[in-house]
PDB file of C-alpha atoms and ligand atoms in Angstrom:
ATOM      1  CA  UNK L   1      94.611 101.616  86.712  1.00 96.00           C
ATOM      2  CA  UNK L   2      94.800 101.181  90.455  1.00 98.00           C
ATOM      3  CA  UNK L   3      94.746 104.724  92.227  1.00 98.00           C
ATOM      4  CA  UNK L   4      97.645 105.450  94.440  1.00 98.00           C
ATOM      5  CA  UNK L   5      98.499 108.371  96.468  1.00 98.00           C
ATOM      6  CA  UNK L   6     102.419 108.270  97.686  1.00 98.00           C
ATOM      7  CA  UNK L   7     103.119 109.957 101.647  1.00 98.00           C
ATOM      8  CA  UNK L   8     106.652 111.392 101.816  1.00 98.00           C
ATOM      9  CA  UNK L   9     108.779 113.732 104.018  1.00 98.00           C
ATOM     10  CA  UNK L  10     112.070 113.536 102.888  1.00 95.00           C
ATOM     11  CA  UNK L  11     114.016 113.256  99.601  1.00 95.00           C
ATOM     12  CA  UNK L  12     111.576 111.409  97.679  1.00 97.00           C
ATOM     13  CA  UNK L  13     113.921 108.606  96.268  1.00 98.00           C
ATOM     14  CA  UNK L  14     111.663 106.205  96.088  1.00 98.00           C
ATOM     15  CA  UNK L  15     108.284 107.839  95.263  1.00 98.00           C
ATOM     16  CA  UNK L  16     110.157 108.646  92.165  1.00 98.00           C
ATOM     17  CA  UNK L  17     111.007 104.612  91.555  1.00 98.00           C
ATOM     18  CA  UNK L  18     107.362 104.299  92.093  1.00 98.00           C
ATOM     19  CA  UNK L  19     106.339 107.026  89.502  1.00 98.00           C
ATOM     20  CA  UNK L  20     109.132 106.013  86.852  1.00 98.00           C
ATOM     21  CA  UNK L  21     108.011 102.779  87.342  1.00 98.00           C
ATOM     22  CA  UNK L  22     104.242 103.935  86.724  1.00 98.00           C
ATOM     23  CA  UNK L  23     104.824 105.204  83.418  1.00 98.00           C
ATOM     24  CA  UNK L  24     106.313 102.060  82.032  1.00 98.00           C
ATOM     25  CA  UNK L  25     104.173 100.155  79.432  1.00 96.00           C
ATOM     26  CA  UNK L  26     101.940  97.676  81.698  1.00 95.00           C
ATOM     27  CA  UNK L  27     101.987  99.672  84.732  1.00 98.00           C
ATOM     28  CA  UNK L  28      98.620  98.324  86.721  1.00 98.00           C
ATOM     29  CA  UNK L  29      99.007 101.896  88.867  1.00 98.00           C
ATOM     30  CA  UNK L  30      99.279 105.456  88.743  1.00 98.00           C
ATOM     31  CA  UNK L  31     100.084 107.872  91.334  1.00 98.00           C
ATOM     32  CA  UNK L  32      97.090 110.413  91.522  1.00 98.00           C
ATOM     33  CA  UNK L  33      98.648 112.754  94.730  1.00 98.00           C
ATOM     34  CA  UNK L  34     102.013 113.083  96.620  1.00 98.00           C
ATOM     35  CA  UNK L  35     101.289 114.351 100.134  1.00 98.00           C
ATOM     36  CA  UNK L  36     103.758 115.403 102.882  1.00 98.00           C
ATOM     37  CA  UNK L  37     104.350 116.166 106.387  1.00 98.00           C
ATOM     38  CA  UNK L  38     106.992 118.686 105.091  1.00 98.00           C
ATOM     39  CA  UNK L  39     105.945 121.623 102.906  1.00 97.00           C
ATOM     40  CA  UNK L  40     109.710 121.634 102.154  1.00 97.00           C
ATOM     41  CA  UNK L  41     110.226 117.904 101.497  1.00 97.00           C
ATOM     42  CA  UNK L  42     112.377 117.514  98.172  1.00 96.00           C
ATOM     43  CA  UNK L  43     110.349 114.679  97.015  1.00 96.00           C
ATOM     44  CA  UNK L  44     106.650 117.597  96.605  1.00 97.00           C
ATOM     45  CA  UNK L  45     108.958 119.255  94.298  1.00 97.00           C
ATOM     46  CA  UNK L  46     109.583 116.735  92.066  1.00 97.00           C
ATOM     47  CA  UNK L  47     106.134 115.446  92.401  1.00 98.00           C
ATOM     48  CA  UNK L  48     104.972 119.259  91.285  1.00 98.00           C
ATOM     49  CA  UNK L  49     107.665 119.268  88.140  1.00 98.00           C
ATOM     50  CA  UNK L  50     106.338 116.153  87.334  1.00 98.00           C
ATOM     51  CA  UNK L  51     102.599 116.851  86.872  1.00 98.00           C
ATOM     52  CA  UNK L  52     101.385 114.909  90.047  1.00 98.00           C
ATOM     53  CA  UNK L  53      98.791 116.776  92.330  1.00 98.00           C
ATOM     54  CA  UNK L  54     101.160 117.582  95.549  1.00 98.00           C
ATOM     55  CA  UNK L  55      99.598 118.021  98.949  1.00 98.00           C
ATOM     56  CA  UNK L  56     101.494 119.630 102.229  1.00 98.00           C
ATOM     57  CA  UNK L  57     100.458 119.954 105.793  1.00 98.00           C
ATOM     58  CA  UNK L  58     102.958 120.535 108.741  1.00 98.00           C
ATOM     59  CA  UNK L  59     102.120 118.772 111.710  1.00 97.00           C
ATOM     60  CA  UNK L  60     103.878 120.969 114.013  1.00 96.00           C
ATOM     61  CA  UNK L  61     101.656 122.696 116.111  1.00 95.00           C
ATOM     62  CA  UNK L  62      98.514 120.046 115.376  1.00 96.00           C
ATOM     63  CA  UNK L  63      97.587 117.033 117.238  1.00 97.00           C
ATOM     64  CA  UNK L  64      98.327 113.504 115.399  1.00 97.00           C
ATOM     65  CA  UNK L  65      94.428 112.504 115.022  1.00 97.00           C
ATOM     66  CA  UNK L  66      94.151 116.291 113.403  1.00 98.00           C
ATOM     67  CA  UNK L  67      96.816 115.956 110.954  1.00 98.00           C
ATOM     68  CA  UNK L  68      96.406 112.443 109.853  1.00 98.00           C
ATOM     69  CA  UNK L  69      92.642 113.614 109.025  1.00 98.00           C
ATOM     70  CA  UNK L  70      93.487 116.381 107.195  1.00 98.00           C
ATOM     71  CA  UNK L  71      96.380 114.090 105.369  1.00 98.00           C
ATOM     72  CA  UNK L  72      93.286 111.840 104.954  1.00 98.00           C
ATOM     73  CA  UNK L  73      90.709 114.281 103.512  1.00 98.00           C
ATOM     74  CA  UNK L  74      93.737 114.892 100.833  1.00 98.00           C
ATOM     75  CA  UNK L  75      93.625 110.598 100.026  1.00 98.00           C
ATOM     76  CA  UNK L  76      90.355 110.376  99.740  1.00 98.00           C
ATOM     77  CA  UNK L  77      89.867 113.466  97.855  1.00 98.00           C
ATOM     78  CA  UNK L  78      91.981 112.264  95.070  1.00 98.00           C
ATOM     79  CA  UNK L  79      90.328 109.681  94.547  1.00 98.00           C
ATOM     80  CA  UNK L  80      93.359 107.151  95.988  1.00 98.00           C
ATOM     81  CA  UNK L  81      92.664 103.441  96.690  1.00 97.00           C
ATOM     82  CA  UNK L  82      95.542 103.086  97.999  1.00 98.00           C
ATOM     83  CA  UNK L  83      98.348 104.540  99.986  1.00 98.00           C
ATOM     84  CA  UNK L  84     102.309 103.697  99.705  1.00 98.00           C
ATOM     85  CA  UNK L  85     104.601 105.307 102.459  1.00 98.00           C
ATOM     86  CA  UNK L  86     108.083 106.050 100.892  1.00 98.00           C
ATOM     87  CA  UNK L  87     110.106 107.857 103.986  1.00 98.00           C
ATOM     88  CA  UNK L  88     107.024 108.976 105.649  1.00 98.00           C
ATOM     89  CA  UNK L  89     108.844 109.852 109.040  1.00 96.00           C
ATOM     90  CA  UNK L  90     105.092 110.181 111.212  1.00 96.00           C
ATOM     91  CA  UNK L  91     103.651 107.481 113.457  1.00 95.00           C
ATOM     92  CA  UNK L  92     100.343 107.058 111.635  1.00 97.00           C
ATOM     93  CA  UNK L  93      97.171 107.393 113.996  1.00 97.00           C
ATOM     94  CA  UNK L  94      95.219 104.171 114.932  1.00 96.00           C
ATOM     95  CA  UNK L  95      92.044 105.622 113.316  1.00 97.00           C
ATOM     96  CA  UNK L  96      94.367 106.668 109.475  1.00 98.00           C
ATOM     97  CA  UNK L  97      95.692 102.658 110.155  1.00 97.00           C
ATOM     98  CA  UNK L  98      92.129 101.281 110.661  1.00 96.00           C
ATOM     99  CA  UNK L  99      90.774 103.348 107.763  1.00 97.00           C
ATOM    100  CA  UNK L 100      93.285 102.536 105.791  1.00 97.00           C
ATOM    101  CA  UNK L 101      94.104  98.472 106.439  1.00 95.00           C
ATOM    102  CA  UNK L 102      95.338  96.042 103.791  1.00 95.00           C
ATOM    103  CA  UNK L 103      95.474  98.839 101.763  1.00 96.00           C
ATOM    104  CA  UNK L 104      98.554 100.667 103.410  1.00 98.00           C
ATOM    105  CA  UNK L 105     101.981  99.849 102.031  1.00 98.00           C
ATOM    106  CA  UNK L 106     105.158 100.676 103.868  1.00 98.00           C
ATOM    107  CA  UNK L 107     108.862 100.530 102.580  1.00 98.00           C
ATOM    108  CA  UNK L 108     111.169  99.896 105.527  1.00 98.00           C
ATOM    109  CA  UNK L 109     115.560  99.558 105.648  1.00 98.00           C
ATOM    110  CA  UNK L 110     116.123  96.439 106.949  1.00 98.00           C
ATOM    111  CA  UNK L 111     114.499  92.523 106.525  1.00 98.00           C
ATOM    112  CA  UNK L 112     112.125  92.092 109.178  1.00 98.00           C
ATOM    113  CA  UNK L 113     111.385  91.804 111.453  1.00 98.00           C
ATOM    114  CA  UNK L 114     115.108  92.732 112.551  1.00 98.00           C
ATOM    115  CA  UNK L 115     115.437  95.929 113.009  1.00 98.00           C
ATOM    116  CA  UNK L 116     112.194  97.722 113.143  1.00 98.00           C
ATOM    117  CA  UNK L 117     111.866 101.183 113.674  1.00 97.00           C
ATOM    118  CA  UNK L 118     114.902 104.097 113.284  1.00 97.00           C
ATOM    119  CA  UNK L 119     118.513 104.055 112.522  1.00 98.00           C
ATOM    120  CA  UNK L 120     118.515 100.389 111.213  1.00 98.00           C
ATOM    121  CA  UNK L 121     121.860 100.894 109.110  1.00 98.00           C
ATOM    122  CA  UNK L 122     123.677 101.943 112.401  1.00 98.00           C
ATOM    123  CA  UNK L 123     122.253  98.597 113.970  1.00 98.00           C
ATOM    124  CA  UNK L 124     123.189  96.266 111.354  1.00 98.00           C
ATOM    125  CA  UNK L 125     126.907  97.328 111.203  1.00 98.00           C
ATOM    126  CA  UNK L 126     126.613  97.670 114.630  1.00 98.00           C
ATOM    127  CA  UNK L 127     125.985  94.223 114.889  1.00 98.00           C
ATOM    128  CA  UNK L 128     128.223  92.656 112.613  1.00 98.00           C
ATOM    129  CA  UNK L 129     125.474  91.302 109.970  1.00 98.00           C
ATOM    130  CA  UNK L 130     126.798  90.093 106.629  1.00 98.00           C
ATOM    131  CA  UNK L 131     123.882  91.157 105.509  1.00 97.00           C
ATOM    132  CA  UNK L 132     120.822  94.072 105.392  1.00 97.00           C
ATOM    133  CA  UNK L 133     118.292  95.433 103.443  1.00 98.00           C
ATOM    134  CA  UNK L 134     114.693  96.220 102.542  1.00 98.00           C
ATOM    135  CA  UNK L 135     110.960  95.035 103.755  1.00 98.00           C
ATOM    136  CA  UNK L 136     107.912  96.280 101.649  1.00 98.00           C
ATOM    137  CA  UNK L 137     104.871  95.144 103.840  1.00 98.00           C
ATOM    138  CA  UNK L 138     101.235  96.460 104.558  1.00 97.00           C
ATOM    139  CA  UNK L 139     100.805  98.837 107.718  1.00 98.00           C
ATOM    140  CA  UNK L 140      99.648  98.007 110.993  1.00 96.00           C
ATOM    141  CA  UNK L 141      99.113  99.591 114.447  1.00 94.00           C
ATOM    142  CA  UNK L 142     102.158  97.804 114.969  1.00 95.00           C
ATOM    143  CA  UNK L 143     105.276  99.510 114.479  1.00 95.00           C
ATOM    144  CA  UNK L 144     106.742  98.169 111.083  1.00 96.00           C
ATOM    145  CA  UNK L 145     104.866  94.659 112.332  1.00 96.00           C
ATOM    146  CA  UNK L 146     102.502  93.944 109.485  1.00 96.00           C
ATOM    147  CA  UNK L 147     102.747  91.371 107.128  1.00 97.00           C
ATOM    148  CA  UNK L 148     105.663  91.316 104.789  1.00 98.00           C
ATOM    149  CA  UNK L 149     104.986  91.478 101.324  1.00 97.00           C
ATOM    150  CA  UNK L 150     108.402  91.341  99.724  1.00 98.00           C
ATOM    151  CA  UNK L 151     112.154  91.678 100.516  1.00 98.00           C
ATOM    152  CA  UNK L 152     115.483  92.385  98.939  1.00 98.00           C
ATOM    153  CA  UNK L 153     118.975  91.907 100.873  1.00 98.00           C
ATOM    154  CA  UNK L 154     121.679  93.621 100.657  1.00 98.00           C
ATOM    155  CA  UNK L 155     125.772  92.783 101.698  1.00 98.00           C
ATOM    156  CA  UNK L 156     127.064  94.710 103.981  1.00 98.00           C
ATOM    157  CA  UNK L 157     130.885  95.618 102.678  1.00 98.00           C
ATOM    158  CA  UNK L 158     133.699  95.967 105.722  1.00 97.00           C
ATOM    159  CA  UNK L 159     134.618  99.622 104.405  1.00 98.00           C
ATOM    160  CA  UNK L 160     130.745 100.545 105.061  1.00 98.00           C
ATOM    161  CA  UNK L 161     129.384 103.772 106.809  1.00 98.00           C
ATOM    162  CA  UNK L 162     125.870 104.114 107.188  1.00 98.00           C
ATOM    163  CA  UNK L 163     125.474 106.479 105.197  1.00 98.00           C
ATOM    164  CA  UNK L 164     127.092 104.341 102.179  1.00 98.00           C
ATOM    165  CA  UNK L 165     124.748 101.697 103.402  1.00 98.00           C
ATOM    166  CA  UNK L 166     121.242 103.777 103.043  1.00 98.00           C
ATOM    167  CA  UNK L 167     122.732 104.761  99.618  1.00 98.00           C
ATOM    168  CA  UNK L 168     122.655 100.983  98.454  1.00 98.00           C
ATOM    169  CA  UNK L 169     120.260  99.994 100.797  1.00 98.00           C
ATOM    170  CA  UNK L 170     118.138 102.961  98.569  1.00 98.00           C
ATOM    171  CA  UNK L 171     119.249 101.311  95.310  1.00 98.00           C
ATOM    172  CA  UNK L 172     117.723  97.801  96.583  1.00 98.00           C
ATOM    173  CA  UNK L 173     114.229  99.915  97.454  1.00 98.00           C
ATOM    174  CA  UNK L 174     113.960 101.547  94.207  1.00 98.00           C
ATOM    175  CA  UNK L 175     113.691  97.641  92.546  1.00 98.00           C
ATOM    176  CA  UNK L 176     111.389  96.374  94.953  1.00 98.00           C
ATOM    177  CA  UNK L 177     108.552  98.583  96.039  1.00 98.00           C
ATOM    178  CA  UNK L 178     107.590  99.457  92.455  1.00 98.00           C
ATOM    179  CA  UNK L 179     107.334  95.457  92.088  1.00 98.00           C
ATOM    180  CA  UNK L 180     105.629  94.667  94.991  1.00 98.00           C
ATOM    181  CA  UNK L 181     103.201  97.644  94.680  1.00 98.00           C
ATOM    182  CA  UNK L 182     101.960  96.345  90.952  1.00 98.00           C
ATOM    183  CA  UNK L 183     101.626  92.807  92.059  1.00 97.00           C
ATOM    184  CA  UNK L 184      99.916  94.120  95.385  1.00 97.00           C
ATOM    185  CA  UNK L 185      97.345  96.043  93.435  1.00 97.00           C
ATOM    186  CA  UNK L 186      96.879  93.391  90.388  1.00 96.00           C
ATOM    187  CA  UNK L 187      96.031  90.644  93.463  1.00 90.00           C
ATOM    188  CA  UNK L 188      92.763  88.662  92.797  1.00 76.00           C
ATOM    189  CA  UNK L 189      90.587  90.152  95.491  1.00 73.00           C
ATOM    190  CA  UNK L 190      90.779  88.957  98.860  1.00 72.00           C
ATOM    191  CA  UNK L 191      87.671  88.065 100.276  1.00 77.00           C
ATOM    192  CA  UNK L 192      89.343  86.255 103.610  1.00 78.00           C
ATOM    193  CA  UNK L 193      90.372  89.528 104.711  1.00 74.00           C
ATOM    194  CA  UNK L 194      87.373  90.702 104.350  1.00 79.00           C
ATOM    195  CA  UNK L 195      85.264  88.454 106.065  1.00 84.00           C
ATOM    196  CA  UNK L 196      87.638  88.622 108.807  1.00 81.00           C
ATOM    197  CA  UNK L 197      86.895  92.410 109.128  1.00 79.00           C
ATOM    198  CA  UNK L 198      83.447  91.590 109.008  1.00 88.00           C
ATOM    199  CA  UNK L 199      83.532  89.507 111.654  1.00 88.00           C
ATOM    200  CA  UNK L 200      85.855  91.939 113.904  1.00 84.00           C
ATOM    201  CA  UNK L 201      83.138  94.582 113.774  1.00 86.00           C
ATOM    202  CA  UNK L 202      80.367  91.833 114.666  1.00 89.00           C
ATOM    203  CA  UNK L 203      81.870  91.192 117.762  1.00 86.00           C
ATOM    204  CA  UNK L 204      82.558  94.767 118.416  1.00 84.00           C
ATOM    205  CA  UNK L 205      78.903  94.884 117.968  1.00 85.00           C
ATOM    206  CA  UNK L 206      76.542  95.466 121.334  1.00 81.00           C
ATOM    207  CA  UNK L 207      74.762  92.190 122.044  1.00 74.00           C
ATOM    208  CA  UNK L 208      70.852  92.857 120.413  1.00 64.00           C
ATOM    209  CA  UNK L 209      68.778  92.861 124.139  1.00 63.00           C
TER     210      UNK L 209
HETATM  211  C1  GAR H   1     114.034 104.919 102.677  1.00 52.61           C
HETATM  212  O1  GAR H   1     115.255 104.252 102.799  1.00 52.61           O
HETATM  213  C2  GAR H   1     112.957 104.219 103.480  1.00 52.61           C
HETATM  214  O2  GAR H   1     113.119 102.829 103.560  1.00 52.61           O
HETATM  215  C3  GAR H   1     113.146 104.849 104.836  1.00 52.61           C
HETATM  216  O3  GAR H   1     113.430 106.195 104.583  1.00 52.61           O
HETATM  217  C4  GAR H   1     114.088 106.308 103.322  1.00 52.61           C
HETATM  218  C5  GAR H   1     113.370 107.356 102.488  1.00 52.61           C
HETATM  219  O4  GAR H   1     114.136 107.723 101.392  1.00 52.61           O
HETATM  220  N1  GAR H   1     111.978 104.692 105.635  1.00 52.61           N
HETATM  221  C6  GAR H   1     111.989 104.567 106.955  1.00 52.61           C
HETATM  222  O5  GAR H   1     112.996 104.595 107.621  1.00 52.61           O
HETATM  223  C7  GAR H   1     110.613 104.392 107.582  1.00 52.61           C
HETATM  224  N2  GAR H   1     110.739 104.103 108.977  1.00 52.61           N
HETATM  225  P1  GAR H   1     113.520 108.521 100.156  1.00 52.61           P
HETATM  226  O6  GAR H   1     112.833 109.766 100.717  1.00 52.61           O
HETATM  227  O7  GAR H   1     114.698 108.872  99.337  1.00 52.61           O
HETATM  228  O8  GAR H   1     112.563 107.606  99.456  1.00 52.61           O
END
């Protein structure tokens, strides 16, 4: 089973979908940590009454680099190949991205690449759309800019509030991420990517005198 640690700092919805999902027959993951921003984050408790290894560092008080190493040191320590953001409310530091690239999964409120970054319910009623929803795609220095992976939309209903919005919106996330996360980790291995990155750090290479 693919190892995969789950970053939260809110409610948790959808690391649960992801660990519900886990313990299904034919699951190709398991979640091995749950790590937060927020020692009080609902989502670590459930994590802890469910039997997964919890992890929780404020970063108030700590620079970025310093918390995202110490969230790292966590990862690696349980033995994670991969890591799935679920409402993980930090910009992640270039070095955590780099460390962690095409192996980074993000879930994100709206189909992108409308809508990036916060308050994306507000923005869609805002603007009228028939339609939102939800973006599962891998993480990148750019902010909720790396490729998308999978998608599910969502109607938007006249009588709306944001808030009833997220709720569905939620609903919609819970279906996809646990989906795109097995077939993500099940993926024949990608050896393009790879020789990209090797080329990357060739160039970044000094020239031999
Ligand atoms: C989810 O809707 C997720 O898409 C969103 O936060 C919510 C977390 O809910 N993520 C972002 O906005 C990331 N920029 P949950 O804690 O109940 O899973």
């Amino acid at each position: 089973l693919a190892k995969v640690a789950v970053l939260v700092s809110g409610s948790g919805t959808n690391m649960a979908a992801l660990l519900y999902a886990s313990r299904l027959p034919d699951s190709p993951y398991e979640i091995v940590l749950v790590a937060s921003n927020d020692p009080n984050a609902g989502g670590l408790s459930l994590a802890e009454a469910e039997g997964i290894p919890t992890f929780a560092l404020s970063h108030k008080g700590m620079s970025r680099e310093e918390h995202d190493q110490a969230m790292d040191a966590a990862v690696r320590s349980s033995g994670a190949e991969y890591i799935a953001l679920a409402g993980y409310m930090r910009i992640l530091s270039d070095e955590m991205v780099t460390r962690w690239e095409g192996r980074m999964l993000n879930i994100h409120p709206s189909l992108l690449p409308k809508y990036k970054g916060l308050k994306t319910h507000e923005r869609a009623l805002e603007a009228g759309d028939e339609f939102c929803g939800t973006s599962v795609h891998l993480v990148t220095s750019e902010l909720d800019g790396g490729q998308v992976l999978g998608q599910a939309p969502v109607a938007i209903m006249d009588s709306d509030t944001p808030e009833t919005l997220a709720y569905r919106v939620k609903l919609a996330e819970h279906q996809l991420y646990p989906r795109v996360l097995a077939d993500f980790v099940s993926r024949p291995f990608d050896s393009g990517w790879l020789l990209e990155r090797v080329r990357a750090l060739a160039m970044a290479l000094p020239e031999a005198e």
